[in-house]
Amino acid sequence: MKKIYLDNAATTAIRQEVIDEMMKVMQSEYGNPSSTHSIGRSAKAIIETSRKTIAKQLHCNAQEIVFTATATEATNWILRSAVKDFGVKRIITSKVEHHATLYTVQALQEEFGIEVEFVNVVHDGTLDYAQFSELLSGNIKTLVSLMHVNNETGVVNDIERIGAMCHQNKALFHCDTVQSIGKTELNIHELAVDFLVASAHKFHGPKGVGFAFIRKNLVLQPMLFGGEQEKGWRAGTESVHQIAGMAKALELSYENLNEEREQISELKAYCFEKLQATFQDVTVNGSNTFYNILNVVLPFAPEKTAMILFNLDMKGIAVSRGSACQSGSIKPSHVLAEMLNDDELKKPSLRISFSHYNTKAEIDYLVSALKEI
Ligand code: PLP
């Protein structure tokens, strides 16, 4: 059966060049990067070259990049360290963040009794900046955690503005850039951001490897003890082939960015036009959305909601839904629940997320499969 992958916000296919790079490293660079002999030093050199490659793409210093296993790990570490080591007493975030952030903040609130405030999210998924500004006032050591691109709706937050507001109010700024790194230009040098997190599998790299950007002079406590790797912050032998694969994937993403962005934007517009022509009442969740994510409300009867993904899956089409069905009841996504009213939430929402590997023929197939439901 033909497989059509339209779930690129969940993860992406690894580029062949990245697989080749990782194979090369696995075959010939098996040294332990901490060993002092030449085989170890050669593996170490791969890690440091990868760090420089990543830093160059994002316009920061190589020393500011710390390799981790996932973005979830990086976010856990940064937020915990901010509370424990920087004396942060309040975290300002939003209810549409990824659970990597939300559950960590909740755990820190329970453990350390910190104050937690949420920036309001309006109907189109954008933030209420006036309320955010009010929240920021007050003389209390604060960390702001707001994402760049929402993984469910694709709504883009204005991180230049958020960073500037944090800076003015002396708040630390942690930004979840998992959905945007490798897909849009980021100049960290010009951004008032203290911490960023990224994950290689979202930009056509391997799973189980990511990185954090930690602004120079911010000294965190180790997340793992037991060795000197990653400045002693994350002990344990590095995954050399994954780090090399991630650097290659990021480099290729930026090398091909203009061309692929144009192609993907066109696909997204085509998909929406086709959906509109087929189902007149289709609407989009969110405004100012990123070019690779389309979250739509389909004018189907609520009882069909649970069937949609199943039907599409039977036809080899992978997409995500905006609502999760649990034990026969429909549990709305925590993101859409913040944006939509109860009636809107009952209708089936679908997240279609694209990559440069998709084609218009695949979109035609998706739309015709939806028509048959
Ligand atoms: N943040 C966002 C916005 C995401 O989309 C994801 C992955 O789905 C994560 C964080 C977690 O990333 P990882 O899989 O690397 O832990």
mmCIF file of C-alpha atoms and ligand atoms in Angstrom:
data_model
loop_
_atom_site.group_PDB
_atom_site.id
_atom_site.type_symbol
_atom_site.label_atom_id
_atom_site.label_comp_id
_atom_site.label_asym_id
_atom_site.label_seq_id
_atom_site.Cartn_x
_atom_site.Cartn_y
_atom_site.Cartn_z
ATOM 1 C CA MET A 1 0.000 0.000 0.000
ATOM 2 C CA LYS A 2 1.113 3.503 -0.831
ATOM 3 C CA LYS A 3 2.207 5.446 2.293
ATOM 4 C CA ILE A 4 1.466 9.148 2.498
ATOM 5 C CA TYR A 5 3.187 10.910 5.334
ATOM 6 C CA LEU A 6 1.555 14.215 6.285
ATOM 7 C CA ASP A 7 2.571 14.272 9.952
ATOM 8 C CA ASN A 8 5.844 16.170 9.725
ATOM 9 C CA ALA A 9 5.206 18.161 12.905
ATOM 10 C CA ALA A 10 5.382 14.850 14.789
ATOM 11 C CA THR A 11 8.620 13.782 13.174
ATOM 12 C CA THR A 12 10.324 13.863 9.784
ATOM 13 C CA ALA A 13 11.991 11.361 7.470
ATOM 14 C CA ILE A 14 15.790 11.343 7.756
ATOM 15 C CA ARG A 15 17.583 12.731 4.704
ATOM 16 C CA GLN A 16 19.690 10.185 2.844
ATOM 17 C CA GLU A 17 22.799 12.382 3.194
ATOM 18 C CA VAL A 18 22.285 12.338 6.981
ATOM 19 C CA ILE A 19 22.041 8.546 7.026
ATOM 20 C CA ASP A 20 25.224 8.369 4.930
ATOM 21 C CA GLU A 21 27.015 10.696 7.337
ATOM 22 C CA MET A 22 25.949 8.676 10.353
ATOM 23 C CA MET A 23 26.945 5.397 8.709
ATOM 24 C CA LYS A 24 30.371 6.818 7.972
ATOM 25 C CA VAL A 25 30.830 7.902 11.589
ATOM 26 C CA MET A 26 29.554 4.596 12.970
ATOM 27 C CA GLN A 27 31.865 2.604 10.727
ATOM 28 C CA SER A 28 35.062 4.535 11.232
ATOM 29 C CA GLU A 29 34.705 6.800 14.288
ATOM 30 C CA TYR A 30 34.107 4.338 17.093
ATOM 31 C CA GLY A 31 36.526 5.948 19.516
ATOM 32 C CA ASN A 32 35.388 7.279 22.872
ATOM 33 C CA PRO A 33 35.569 11.092 22.615
ATOM 34 C CA SER A 34 37.005 11.237 26.150
ATOM 35 C CA SER A 35 39.972 8.987 25.276
ATOM 36 C CA THR A 36 43.225 10.811 24.811
ATOM 37 C CA HIS A 37 44.592 8.621 22.001
ATOM 38 C CA SER A 38 44.149 9.623 18.387
ATOM 39 C CA ILE A 39 41.082 7.422 17.792
ATOM 40 C CA GLY A 40 39.340 9.116 20.729
ATOM 41 C CA ARG A 41 40.521 12.566 19.673
ATOM 42 C CA SER A 42 39.155 11.985 16.210
ATOM 43 C CA ALA A 43 35.674 11.232 17.638
ATOM 44 C CA LYS A 44 35.970 14.315 19.855
ATOM 45 C CA ALA A 45 36.812 16.403 16.799
ATOM 46 C CA ILE A 46 33.564 15.278 15.147
ATOM 47 C CA ILE A 47 31.579 16.456 18.137
ATOM 48 C CA GLU A 48 33.285 19.834 18.228
ATOM 49 C CA THR A 49 32.970 20.330 14.470
ATOM 50 C CA SER A 50 29.253 19.486 14.753
ATOM 51 C CA ARG A 51 28.884 22.037 17.545
ATOM 52 C CA LYS A 52 30.524 24.701 15.365
ATOM 53 C CA THR A 53 28.306 23.799 12.397
ATOM 54 C CA ILE A 54 25.171 24.192 14.495
ATOM 55 C CA ALA A 55 26.359 27.442 16.086
ATOM 56 C CA LYS A 56 27.189 28.883 12.673
ATOM 57 C CA GLN A 57 23.686 28.175 11.346
ATOM 58 C CA LEU A 58 22.102 29.889 14.347
ATOM 59 C CA HIS A 59 24.606 32.741 14.783
ATOM 60 C CA CYS A 60 25.793 31.977 18.290
ATOM 61 C CA ASN A 61 29.037 30.737 19.867
ATOM 62 C CA ALA A 62 29.818 27.024 19.707
ATOM 63 C CA GLN A 63 30.333 27.024 23.514
ATOM 64 C CA GLU A 64 26.686 28.009 23.895
ATOM 65 C CA ILE A 65 25.443 24.748 22.322
ATOM 66 C CA VAL A 66 24.938 21.764 24.638
ATOM 67 C CA PHE A 67 24.026 18.372 23.208
ATOM 68 C CA THR A 68 21.127 16.507 24.794
ATOM 69 C CA ALA A 69 19.049 13.436 23.956
ATOM 70 C CA THR A 70 15.786 15.283 23.342
ATOM 71 C CA ALA A 71 14.258 18.730 23.568
ATOM 72 C CA THR A 72 12.121 17.438 26.434
ATOM 73 C CA GLU A 73 15.282 16.659 28.385
ATOM 74 C CA ALA A 74 16.739 20.091 27.627
ATOM 75 C CA THR A 75 13.586 21.897 28.736
ATOM 76 C CA ASN A 76 13.365 19.872 31.952
ATOM 77 C CA TRP A 77 16.960 20.659 32.783
ATOM 78 C CA ILE A 78 16.811 24.373 31.982
ATOM 79 C CA LEU A 79 13.575 25.087 33.857
ATOM 80 C CA ARG A 80 14.633 23.064 36.885
ATOM 81 C CA SER A 81 18.025 24.704 36.998
ATOM 82 C CA ALA A 82 16.480 28.163 36.640
ATOM 83 C CA VAL A 83 14.414 27.561 39.761
ATOM 84 C CA LYS A 84 17.057 25.728 41.778
ATOM 85 C CA ASP A 85 20.171 27.651 40.785
ATOM 86 C CA PHE A 86 19.071 31.070 39.516
ATOM 87 C CA GLY A 87 16.498 31.655 42.220
ATOM 88 C CA VAL A 88 13.576 31.987 39.817
ATOM 89 C CA LYS A 89 10.435 32.401 41.905
ATOM 90 C CA ARG A 90 7.915 32.788 39.106
ATOM 91 C CA ILE A 91 7.421 31.220 35.675
ATOM 92 C CA ILE A 92 5.245 32.884 33.056
ATOM 93 C CA THR A 93 4.149 30.531 30.302
ATOM 94 C CA SER A 94 1.013 29.752 28.270
ATOM 95 C CA LYS A 95 -1.446 26.875 28.301
ATOM 96 C CA VAL A 96 -0.694 26.034 24.666
ATOM 97 C CA GLU A 97 2.942 25.069 25.287
ATOM 98 C CA HIS A 98 4.129 21.513 24.658
ATOM 99 C CA HIS A 99 3.733 19.196 27.646
ATOM 100 C CA ALA A 100 7.537 19.113 27.948
ATOM 101 C CA THR A 101 7.168 22.642 29.304
ATOM 102 C CA LEU A 102 3.752 22.447 30.965
ATOM 103 C CA TYR A 103 4.369 19.289 32.974
ATOM 104 C CA THR A 104 7.825 20.483 34.046
ATOM 105 C CA VAL A 105 6.415 23.808 35.237
ATOM 106 C CA GLN A 106 3.673 21.975 37.127
ATOM 107 C CA ALA A 107 6.228 19.679 38.797
ATOM 108 C CA LEU A 108 8.376 22.677 39.797
ATOM 109 C CA GLN A 109 5.354 24.457 41.212
ATOM 110 C CA GLU A 110 4.516 21.429 43.351
ATOM 111 C CA GLU A 111 8.120 20.866 44.425
ATOM 112 C CA PHE A 112 9.338 24.425 45.023
ATOM 113 C CA GLY A 113 6.112 26.385 45.447
ATOM 114 C CA ILE A 114 6.991 28.820 42.666
ATOM 115 C CA GLU A 115 4.357 31.145 41.267
ATOM 116 C CA VAL A 116 3.010 30.225 37.824
ATOM 117 C CA GLU A 117 1.201 32.677 35.552
ATOM 118 C CA PHE A 118 -0.311 31.994 32.140
ATOM 119 C CA VAL A 119 -0.403 34.448 29.259
ATOM 120 C CA ASN A 120 -3.905 34.480 27.761
ATOM 121 C CA VAL A 121 -4.335 32.910 24.353
ATOM 122 C CA VAL A 122 -7.012 34.435 22.154
ATOM 123 C CA HIS A 123 -9.362 32.653 19.746
ATOM 124 C CA ASP A 124 -6.906 32.645 16.853
ATOM 125 C CA GLY A 125 -4.158 31.129 18.987
ATOM 126 C CA THR A 126 -2.109 34.317 19.354
ATOM 127 C CA LEU A 127 -0.941 35.685 22.682
ATOM 128 C CA ASP A 128 -2.465 38.600 24.552
ATOM 129 C CA TYR A 129 0.638 40.816 24.628
ATOM 130 C CA ALA A 130 -1.012 43.538 26.731
ATOM 131 C CA GLN A 131 -1.792 41.050 29.493
ATOM 132 C CA PHE A 132 1.715 39.576 29.127
ATOM 133 C CA SER A 133 3.148 43.027 29.706
ATOM 134 C CA GLU A 134 1.081 43.398 32.890
ATOM 135 C CA LEU A 135 2.203 39.985 34.100
ATOM 136 C CA LEU A 136 5.839 40.920 33.596
ATOM 137 C CA SER A 137 5.675 43.880 35.949
ATOM 138 C CA GLY A 138 6.556 43.360 39.602
ATOM 139 C CA ASN A 139 9.829 42.804 41.285
ATOM 140 C CA ILE A 140 10.086 39.046 41.362
ATOM 141 C CA LYS A 141 12.759 36.860 39.757
ATOM 142 C CA THR A 142 10.986 35.545 36.661
ATOM 143 C CA LEU A 143 11.538 33.121 33.812
ATOM 144 C CA VAL A 144 9.311 33.293 30.744
ATOM 145 C CA SER A 145 8.793 30.110 28.741
ATOM 146 C CA LEU A 146 6.978 30.708 25.461
ATOM 147 C CA MET A 147 7.356 28.675 22.297
ATOM 148 C CA HIS A 148 8.155 29.953 18.825
ATOM 149 C CA VAL A 149 5.869 27.830 16.611
ATOM 150 C CA ASN A 150 2.999 25.862 18.093
ATOM 151 C CA ASN A 151 3.264 22.184 17.182
ATOM 152 C CA GLU A 152 -0.508 21.666 16.843
ATOM 153 C CA THR A 153 -1.705 24.810 15.100
ATOM 154 C CA GLY A 154 1.493 26.261 13.673
ATOM 155 C CA VAL A 155 0.680 29.669 15.236
ATOM 156 C CA VAL A 156 3.874 31.722 15.326
ATOM 157 C CA ASN A 157 4.723 33.784 18.394
ATOM 158 C CA ASP A 158 6.619 37.032 17.944
ATOM 159 C CA ILE A 159 9.769 35.976 19.778
ATOM 160 C CA GLU A 160 11.635 39.203 18.998
ATOM 161 C CA ARG A 161 8.907 41.107 20.818
ATOM 162 C CA ILE A 162 8.691 38.593 23.675
ATOM 163 C CA GLY A 163 12.477 38.646 24.075
ATOM 164 C CA ALA A 164 12.571 42.441 24.149
ATOM 165 C CA MET A 165 9.788 42.554 26.737
ATOM 166 C CA CYS A 166 11.593 39.988 28.902
ATOM 167 C CA HIS A 167 14.827 41.916 28.585
ATOM 168 C CA GLN A 168 13.180 45.199 29.648
ATOM 169 C CA ASN A 169 11.750 43.492 32.707
ATOM 170 C CA LYS A 170 14.923 41.558 33.546
ATOM 171 C CA ALA A 171 13.166 38.224 33.081
ATOM 172 C CA LEU A 172 14.962 35.168 31.705
ATOM 173 C CA PHE A 173 13.539 33.865 28.427
ATOM 174 C CA HIS A 174 13.355 30.160 27.515
ATOM 175 C CA CYS A 175 11.984 29.472 24.054
ATOM 176 C CA ASP A 176 10.877 26.101 22.696
ATOM 177 C CA THR A 177 12.059 26.355 19.099
ATOM 178 C CA VAL A 178 11.539 22.671 18.306
ATOM 179 C CA GLN A 179 9.165 23.370 15.412
ATOM 180 C CA SER A 180 11.081 26.287 13.921
ATOM 181 C CA ILE A 181 14.793 25.432 14.056
ATOM 182 C CA GLY A 182 15.893 24.276 10.621
ATOM 183 C CA LYS A 183 12.695 25.658 9.100
ATOM 184 C CA THR A 184 13.225 29.380 9.457
ATOM 185 C CA GLU A 185 16.238 31.628 9.942
ATOM 186 C CA LEU A 186 17.133 32.258 13.563
ATOM 187 C CA ASN A 187 19.740 34.782 14.516
ATOM 188 C CA ILE A 188 20.369 34.143 18.191
ATOM 189 C CA HIS A 189 22.908 36.930 18.267
ATOM 190 C CA GLU A 190 20.108 39.432 17.707
ATOM 191 C CA LEU A 191 17.469 37.751 19.850
ATOM 192 C CA ALA A 192 17.015 38.566 23.525
ATOM 193 C CA VAL A 193 16.734 34.901 24.404
ATOM 194 C CA ASP A 194 18.593 33.045 27.155
ATOM 195 C CA PHE A 195 17.703 29.432 26.374
ATOM 196 C CA LEU A 196 16.528 27.627 23.255
ATOM 197 C CA VAL A 197 15.822 23.947 22.707
ATOM 198 C CA ALA A 198 15.806 21.876 19.516
ATOM 199 C CA SER A 199 15.348 18.293 18.412
ATOM 200 C CA ALA A 200 17.029 16.748 15.343
ATOM 201 C CA HIS A 201 14.142 14.495 14.319
ATOM 202 C CA LYS A 202 12.013 17.545 13.498
ATOM 203 C CA PHE A 203 14.453 18.708 10.810
ATOM 204 C CA HIS A 204 15.125 15.448 8.967
ATOM 205 C CA GLY A 205 17.768 14.265 11.428
ATOM 206 C CA PRO A 206 17.909 11.257 13.753
ATOM 207 C CA LYS A 207 15.707 10.705 16.804
ATOM 208 C CA GLY A 208 17.088 10.763 20.332
ATOM 209 C CA VAL A 209 19.391 13.732 19.872
ATOM 210 C CA GLY A 210 18.833 17.432 20.347
ATOM 211 C CA PHE A 211 20.533 20.478 21.771
ATOM 212 C CA ALA A 212 20.084 23.431 24.034
ATOM 213 C CA PHE A 213 21.404 26.934 23.513
ATOM 214 C CA ILE A 214 22.488 28.361 26.883
ATOM 215 C CA ARG A 215 23.513 31.997 26.720
ATOM 216 C CA LYS A 216 27.136 32.676 27.624
ATOM 217 C CA ASN A 217 27.725 33.406 31.325
ATOM 218 C CA LEU A 218 24.625 31.522 32.450
ATOM 219 C CA VAL A 219 26.006 28.684 34.521
ATOM 220 C CA LEU A 220 23.600 25.826 35.084
ATOM 221 C CA GLN A 221 24.059 22.927 37.446
ATOM 222 C CA PRO A 222 24.660 19.489 35.895
ATOM 223 C CA MET A 223 21.633 17.496 34.856
ATOM 224 C CA LEU A 224 23.671 14.291 35.113
ATOM 225 C CA PHE A 225 26.758 13.600 37.223
ATOM 226 C CA GLY A 226 29.546 11.215 36.357
ATOM 227 C CA GLY A 227 31.896 12.761 33.831
ATOM 228 C CA GLU A 228 33.200 15.867 32.156
ATOM 229 C CA GLN A 229 31.208 15.601 28.933
ATOM 230 C CA GLU A 230 29.324 18.723 27.806
ATOM 231 C CA LYS A 231 31.231 20.931 30.294
ATOM 232 C CA GLY A 232 30.293 18.476 33.037
ATOM 233 C CA TRP A 233 26.633 19.445 32.582
ATOM 234 C CA ARG A 234 25.545 16.220 30.942
ATOM 235 C CA ALA A 235 27.839 13.355 31.885
ATOM 236 C CA GLY A 236 27.924 10.190 29.784
ATOM 237 C CA THR A 237 29.653 9.121 26.585
ATOM 238 C CA GLU A 238 28.363 11.205 23.692
ATOM 239 C CA SER A 239 26.403 9.688 20.817
ATOM 240 C CA VAL A 240 28.909 10.737 18.173
ATOM 241 C CA HIS A 241 27.033 9.482 15.107
ATOM 242 C CA GLN A 242 23.771 11.098 16.188
ATOM 243 C CA ILE A 243 25.439 14.430 16.908
ATOM 244 C CA ALA A 244 27.163 14.314 13.508
ATOM 245 C CA GLY A 245 23.834 13.394 11.868
ATOM 246 C CA MET A 246 22.067 16.280 13.595
ATOM 247 C CA ALA A 247 24.691 18.805 12.462
ATOM 248 C CA LYS A 248 24.477 17.501 8.891
ATOM 249 C CA ALA A 249 20.672 17.664 8.978
ATOM 250 C CA LEU A 250 20.687 21.265 10.212
ATOM 251 C CA GLU A 251 23.270 22.315 7.665
ATOM 252 C CA LEU A 252 21.225 20.774 4.826
ATOM 253 C CA SER A 253 18.002 22.309 6.144
ATOM 254 C CA TYR A 254 19.483 25.781 5.925
ATOM 255 C CA GLU A 255 21.219 25.100 2.630
ATOM 256 C CA ASN A 256 17.861 24.158 1.059
ATOM 257 C CA LEU A 257 15.666 26.475 3.123
ATOM 258 C CA ASN A 258 14.457 28.932 0.480
ATOM 259 C CA GLU A 259 13.631 26.300 -2.074
ATOM 260 C CA GLU A 260 11.943 23.916 0.356
ATOM 261 C CA ARG A 261 10.022 26.666 2.153
ATOM 262 C CA GLU A 262 8.591 27.837 -1.150
ATOM 263 C CA GLN A 263 7.634 24.313 -2.153
ATOM 264 C CA ILE A 264 6.021 23.528 1.213
ATOM 265 C CA SER A 265 4.144 26.868 1.351
ATOM 266 C CA GLU A 266 2.716 26.110 -2.076
ATOM 267 C CA LEU A 267 1.644 22.637 -0.953
ATOM 268 C CA LYS A 268 -0.085 24.041 2.101
ATOM 269 C CA ALA A 269 -1.977 26.636 0.023
ATOM 270 C CA TYR A 270 -2.930 23.950 -2.498
ATOM 271 C CA CYS A 271 -4.178 21.659 0.264
ATOM 272 C CA PHE A 272 -6.368 24.354 1.764
ATOM 273 C CA GLU A 273 -7.798 25.324 -1.647
ATOM 274 C CA LYS A 274 -8.644 21.694 -2.394
ATOM 275 C CA LEU A 275 -10.243 21.217 1.014
ATOM 276 C CA GLN A 276 -12.266 24.394 0.565
ATOM 277 C CA ALA A 277 -13.427 23.387 -2.885
ATOM 278 C CA THR A 278 -14.531 19.997 -1.546
ATOM 279 C CA PHE A 279 -15.961 20.965 1.851
ATOM 280 C CA GLN A 280 -17.191 24.558 1.659
ATOM 281 C CA ASP A 281 -17.320 25.090 5.426
ATOM 282 C CA VAL A 282 -13.791 24.071 6.257
ATOM 283 C CA THR A 283 -12.037 26.553 8.564
ATOM 284 C CA VAL A 284 -8.489 26.967 9.842
ATOM 285 C CA ASN A 285 -7.519 26.846 13.507
ATOM 286 C CA GLY A 286 -5.172 29.713 14.266
ATOM 287 C CA SER A 287 -3.971 32.732 12.345
ATOM 288 C CA ASN A 288 -0.459 33.746 11.356
ATOM 289 C CA THR A 289 0.446 30.077 11.055
ATOM 290 C CA PHE A 290 3.769 28.590 10.019
ATOM 291 C CA TYR A 291 4.178 27.423 6.432
ATOM 292 C CA ASN A 292 4.298 23.674 7.135
ATOM 293 C CA ILE A 293 1.323 23.192 9.480
ATOM 294 C CA LEU A 294 -2.354 23.343 8.534
ATOM 295 C CA ASN A 295 -4.860 22.648 11.306
ATOM 296 C CA VAL A 296 -8.378 22.551 9.897
ATOM 297 C CA VAL A 297 -11.860 22.029 11.252
ATOM 298 C CA LEU A 298 -13.805 19.729 8.950
ATOM 299 C CA PRO A 299 -17.557 20.206 8.652
ATOM 300 C CA PHE A 300 -18.240 16.574 9.580
ATOM 301 C CA ALA A 301 -20.753 15.291 12.091
ATOM 302 C CA PRO A 302 -19.135 14.920 15.541
ATOM 303 C CA GLU A 303 -19.764 11.148 15.500
ATOM 304 C CA LYS A 304 -17.436 10.852 12.538
ATOM 305 C CA THR A 305 -14.530 12.395 14.468
ATOM 306 C CA ALA A 306 -13.220 9.138 15.875
ATOM 307 C CA MET A 307 -13.432 7.486 12.457
ATOM 308 C CA ILE A 308 -11.419 9.962 10.455
ATOM 309 C CA LEU A 309 -7.876 9.026 11.432
ATOM 310 C CA PHE A 310 -8.739 5.341 11.359
ATOM 311 C CA ASN A 311 -10.164 5.631 7.845
ATOM 312 C CA LEU A 312 -7.182 7.623 6.619
ATOM 313 C CA ASP A 313 -4.760 5.202 8.237
ATOM 314 C CA MET A 314 -6.457 2.290 6.451
ATOM 315 C CA LYS A 315 -5.629 4.082 3.227
ATOM 316 C CA GLY A 316 -2.003 4.603 4.209
ATOM 317 C CA ILE A 317 -2.362 8.299 5.070
ATOM 318 C CA ALA A 318 -0.680 9.566 8.244
ATOM 319 C CA VAL A 319 -1.983 12.823 9.737
ATOM 320 C CA SER A 320 -2.731 13.906 13.310
ATOM 321 C CA ARG A 321 -5.964 14.947 14.824
ATOM 322 C CA GLY A 322 -6.603 17.986 16.937
ATOM 323 C CA SER A 323 -8.720 16.036 19.375
ATOM 324 C CA ALA A 324 -7.806 12.819 21.122
ATOM 325 C CA CYS A 325 -10.423 10.150 21.559
ATOM 326 C CA GLN A 326 -10.192 8.354 24.877
ATOM 327 C CA SER A 327 -12.453 5.496 25.916
ATOM 328 C CA GLY A 328 -15.128 6.482 23.489
ATOM 329 C CA SER A 329 -15.235 10.114 24.558
ATOM 330 C CA ILE A 330 -13.565 12.928 22.707
ATOM 331 C CA LYS A 331 -10.927 14.706 24.742
ATOM 332 C CA PRO A 332 -9.941 17.921 23.003
ATOM 333 C CA SER A 333 -6.299 18.798 22.595
ATOM 334 C CA HIS A 334 -5.103 21.112 25.362
ATOM 335 C CA VAL A 335 -4.101 23.614 22.668
ATOM 336 C CA LEU A 336 -7.438 23.752 20.844
ATOM 337 C CA ALA A 337 -9.273 23.755 24.191
ATOM 338 C CA GLU A 338 -7.633 27.131 24.902
ATOM 339 C CA MET A 339 -8.713 28.581 21.567
ATOM 340 C CA LEU A 340 -12.125 27.205 20.651
ATOM 341 C CA ASN A 341 -15.572 27.120 22.217
ATOM 342 C CA ASP A 342 -17.398 23.881 23.125
ATOM 343 C CA ASP A 343 -19.321 23.644 19.847
ATOM 344 C CA GLU A 344 -16.201 24.223 17.798
ATOM 345 C CA LEU A 345 -14.352 21.613 19.813
ATOM 346 C CA LYS A 346 -16.918 18.954 18.970
ATOM 347 C CA LYS A 347 -16.120 19.189 15.272
ATOM 348 C CA PRO A 348 -13.192 17.157 13.988
ATOM 349 C CA SER A 349 -9.933 19.055 13.674
ATOM 350 C CA LEU A 350 -7.114 17.626 11.607
ATOM 351 C CA ARG A 351 -3.450 18.605 11.685
ATOM 352 C CA ILE A 352 -1.823 18.191 8.303
ATOM 353 C CA SER A 353 1.894 18.935 8.372
ATOM 354 C CA PHE A 354 4.074 18.970 5.289
ATOM 355 C CA SER A 355 7.663 18.456 4.228
ATOM 356 C CA HIS A 356 9.478 18.894 0.927
ATOM 357 C CA TYR A 357 8.981 15.165 0.301
ATOM 358 C CA ASN A 358 5.210 15.659 -0.177
ATOM 359 C CA THR A 359 3.531 16.182 -3.543
ATOM 360 C CA LYS A 360 0.276 17.650 -4.836
ATOM 361 C CA ALA A 361 -0.793 14.150 -5.916
ATOM 362 C CA GLU A 362 -0.599 13.067 -2.266
ATOM 363 C CA ILE A 363 -2.822 15.952 -1.277
ATOM 364 C CA ASP A 364 -5.328 15.011 -3.983
ATOM 365 C CA TYR A 365 -5.354 11.506 -2.533
ATOM 366 C CA LEU A 366 -5.893 12.820 1.017
ATOM 367 C CA VAL A 367 -8.807 15.010 -0.063
ATOM 368 C CA SER A 368 -10.464 12.213 -2.010
ATOM 369 C CA ALA A 369 -10.041 9.871 0.975
ATOM 370 C CA LEU A 370 -11.690 12.477 3.224
ATOM 371 C CA LYS A 371 -14.543 12.827 0.754
ATOM 372 C CA GLU A 372 -15.309 9.144 1.061
ATOM 373 C CA ILE A 373 -15.707 9.262 4.854
HETATM 374 N N1 PLP B 1 8.297 20.961 21.897
HETATM 375 C C1 PLP B 1 7.572 20.908 20.790
HETATM 376 C C2 PLP B 1 6.926 22.139 20.268
HETATM 377 C C3 PLP B 1 7.428 19.697 20.096
HETATM 378 O O1 PLP B 1 6.702 19.646 18.981
HETATM 379 C C4 PLP B 1 8.070 18.555 20.618
HETATM 380 C C5 PLP B 1 7.920 17.239 19.954
HETATM 381 O O2 PLP B 1 6.828 16.839 19.593
HETATM 382 C C6 PLP B 1 8.827 18.675 21.779
HETATM 383 C C7 PLP B 1 8.921 19.892 22.397
HETATM 384 C C8 PLP B 1 9.559 17.499 22.367
HETATM 385 O O3 PLP B 1 10.646 17.167 21.585
HETATM 386 P P1 PLP B 1 11.473 15.805 21.801
HETATM 387 O O4 PLP B 1 10.739 14.759 21.047
HETATM 388 O O5 PLP B 1 12.815 16.034 21.248
HETATM 389 O O6 PLP B 1 11.527 15.556 23.251
#
